[in-house]
Amino acid sequence: VSRRDGVPDPFLDLEPPPKPRQERDWLEQDEFRRLLDAAAHPERNLPGLAERDRLALITLVTTGLRRSELCGIDWRDLDLDAAAPTLLVRRGKGGKPRMQSLPAGLAGELRALRTARAPSPEEPVFCGLAGGRLQQTILAEIIRRATKRAGLEKHVTAHTLRHTAATW
């Protein structure tokens, strides 16, 4: 009963919401290696698919980018030839652009991809099978399939890889 007016409290009979999962939401290095190995051997053996998936996972875990940020990268956003390679994240949270440093190994792989593709500056770095920009739902599916093939028990998402980047 409510303290005011003697009205019954309607919230007394409600169940509390379930507690959020408290499992670790980041990957150990050996788990990430297994994820990369699984991505390198997709079920569908289409040209460039394994390389794209592997490079997307490496980019997520070495930069901590969000899923939308990774899908939004254009070649013009990368400065791969500088002494300290960088990425301009244009489609970040809050709409504020920011500079992101790139590890030398990732920059080297992106340079090799740029040389192989010879893209225009406006083209997306990560493409779908039809050649357009990689969609966020497809990226989520890439991660889900690689997680399953790697035999990982954890629920792995792009955000898990963001936490992995922060933890490492």
XYZ file of C-alpha atoms in Angstrom:
168
model
C 0.000 0.000 0.000
C 1.281 3.428 -0.931
C 2.035 5.825 1.867
C -0.124 8.414 0.121
C -3.867 8.000 -0.020
C -3.776 4.287 0.883
C -3.542 3.304 -2.795
C -1.922 -0.122 -3.499
C 1.575 0.116 -4.995
C 1.361 -1.414 -8.516
C 5.114 -2.027 -8.612
C 5.275 -4.442 -5.672
C 4.294 -7.452 -7.806
C 6.696 -6.726 -10.673
C 9.716 -8.943 -11.173
C 13.050 -7.116 -11.429
C 14.707 -7.175 -14.860
C 17.251 -9.950 -15.416
C 20.835 -9.158 -14.549
C 23.039 -8.498 -17.580
C 25.500 -11.186 -18.565
C 28.668 -10.788 -16.577
C 30.886 -12.993 -18.720
C 34.126 -11.456 -19.892
C 33.403 -9.504 -23.022
C 36.868 -9.547 -24.528
C 39.049 -12.214 -26.113
C 42.337 -13.677 -24.994
C 45.058 -13.597 -27.664
C 44.746 -17.329 -28.373
C 40.966 -16.937 -28.803
C 41.513 -14.110 -31.286
C 44.050 -16.237 -33.198
C 41.431 -18.981 -33.468
C 38.907 -16.404 -34.688
C 41.367 -15.187 -37.352
C 42.127 -18.747 -38.458
C 38.405 -19.439 -38.805
C 37.904 -16.233 -40.826
C 40.794 -17.219 -43.099
C 38.948 -20.431 -44.018
C 35.345 -19.436 -44.815
C 32.741 -21.973 -45.883
C 32.280 -20.136 -49.174
C 35.559 -19.912 -51.062
C 34.948 -16.711 -53.036
C 37.846 -14.550 -54.281
C 38.966 -12.022 -51.686
C 36.413 -13.114 -49.066
C 38.859 -14.641 -46.573
C 41.258 -11.705 -46.934
C 38.474 -9.150 -46.377
C 37.081 -10.943 -43.341
C 40.502 -11.430 -41.765
C 41.509 -7.806 -42.382
C 38.205 -6.528 -40.958
C 38.750 -8.514 -37.748
C 42.350 -7.344 -37.435
C 41.256 -3.744 -37.987
C 38.570 -3.990 -35.307
C 40.865 -5.501 -32.694
C 43.899 -3.281 -33.354
C 42.006 0.017 -33.577
C 38.953 -0.472 -31.357
C 36.678 0.912 -34.075
C 32.932 0.534 -33.819
C 31.117 -1.558 -36.423
C 29.685 1.535 -38.159
C 33.087 3.219 -38.165
C 34.778 0.254 -39.848
C 32.065 0.013 -42.507
C 32.336 3.760 -43.142
C 36.069 3.887 -43.957
C 36.906 5.208 -47.426
C 40.383 5.086 -48.947
C 40.653 8.885 -48.659
C 40.394 8.495 -44.870
C 43.670 6.570 -44.669
C 47.147 8.096 -44.550
C 49.168 4.919 -44.995
C 52.402 6.441 -46.263
C 53.107 8.726 -43.293
C 55.775 7.863 -40.729
C 52.885 7.314 -38.286
C 49.953 5.966 -40.358
C 46.519 7.280 -39.411
C 42.843 6.889 -40.133
C 40.314 9.734 -40.125
C 37.144 8.308 -38.580
C 34.367 10.374 -40.171
C 31.348 8.348 -39.130
C 32.041 8.147 -35.414
C 29.655 8.327 -32.509
C 28.293 11.814 -32.082
C 29.248 12.735 -35.654
C 32.605 14.170 -34.596
C 35.542 13.174 -36.818
C 38.675 11.959 -35.041
C 42.150 10.784 -35.980
C 43.010 7.187 -35.144
C 46.554 5.851 -35.266
C 47.140 2.625 -37.196
C 49.625 -0.066 -36.206
C 52.426 -0.514 -38.750
C 51.417 -4.104 -39.570
C 47.817 -3.125 -40.306
C 48.985 -0.156 -42.385
C 51.200 -2.507 -44.416
C 48.298 -4.877 -45.116
C 46.068 -1.976 -46.125
C 48.813 -0.634 -48.439
C 49.057 -4.049 -50.106
C 45.272 -4.133 -50.562
C 45.312 -0.608 -52.012
C 48.048 -1.607 -54.474
C 46.136 -4.734 -55.532
C 42.827 -2.891 -55.987
C 43.946 0.577 -57.153
C 40.735 2.143 -55.780
C 39.553 5.720 -56.147
C 39.749 7.774 -52.926
C 35.951 7.746 -52.507
C 35.644 3.944 -52.586
C 35.054 2.037 -49.360
C 37.943 0.023 -47.943
C 35.703 -2.851 -46.867
C 33.339 -4.042 -49.577
C 30.505 -6.517 -49.825
C 30.408 -9.269 -52.429
C 28.765 -6.978 -54.984
C 31.542 -4.396 -54.576
C 29.577 -1.814 -52.577
C 30.206 -0.735 -49.018
C 30.228 -3.561 -46.472
C 26.990 -3.435 -44.480
C 27.035 -3.552 -40.678
C 24.717 -6.565 -40.620
C 27.098 -8.459 -42.924
C 30.043 -7.563 -40.667
C 28.093 -8.906 -37.687
C 27.429 -12.113 -39.648
C 31.149 -12.438 -40.545
C 32.015 -12.251 -36.842
C 29.245 -14.695 -35.881
C 30.308 -17.297 -38.464
C 33.999 -17.015 -37.563
C 33.141 -17.354 -33.868
C 31.138 -20.495 -34.549
C 33.856 -22.050 -36.760
C 36.501 -21.176 -34.149
C 34.492 -23.042 -31.521
C 34.451 -20.079 -29.147
C 31.918 -20.273 -26.325
C 31.826 -16.506 -25.830
C 29.261 -14.281 -27.503
C 31.591 -12.319 -29.812
C 30.494 -9.109 -31.551
C 32.263 -6.084 -33.007
C 31.831 -4.498 -29.583
C 33.575 -7.494 -28.009
C 36.524 -6.815 -30.318
C 36.412 -3.139 -29.271
C 36.680 -4.251 -25.629
C 39.473 -6.619 -26.639
C 41.403 -3.695 -28.162
C 40.953 -1.674 -24.968
C 41.948 -4.601 -22.752
C 45.083 -5.469 -24.703
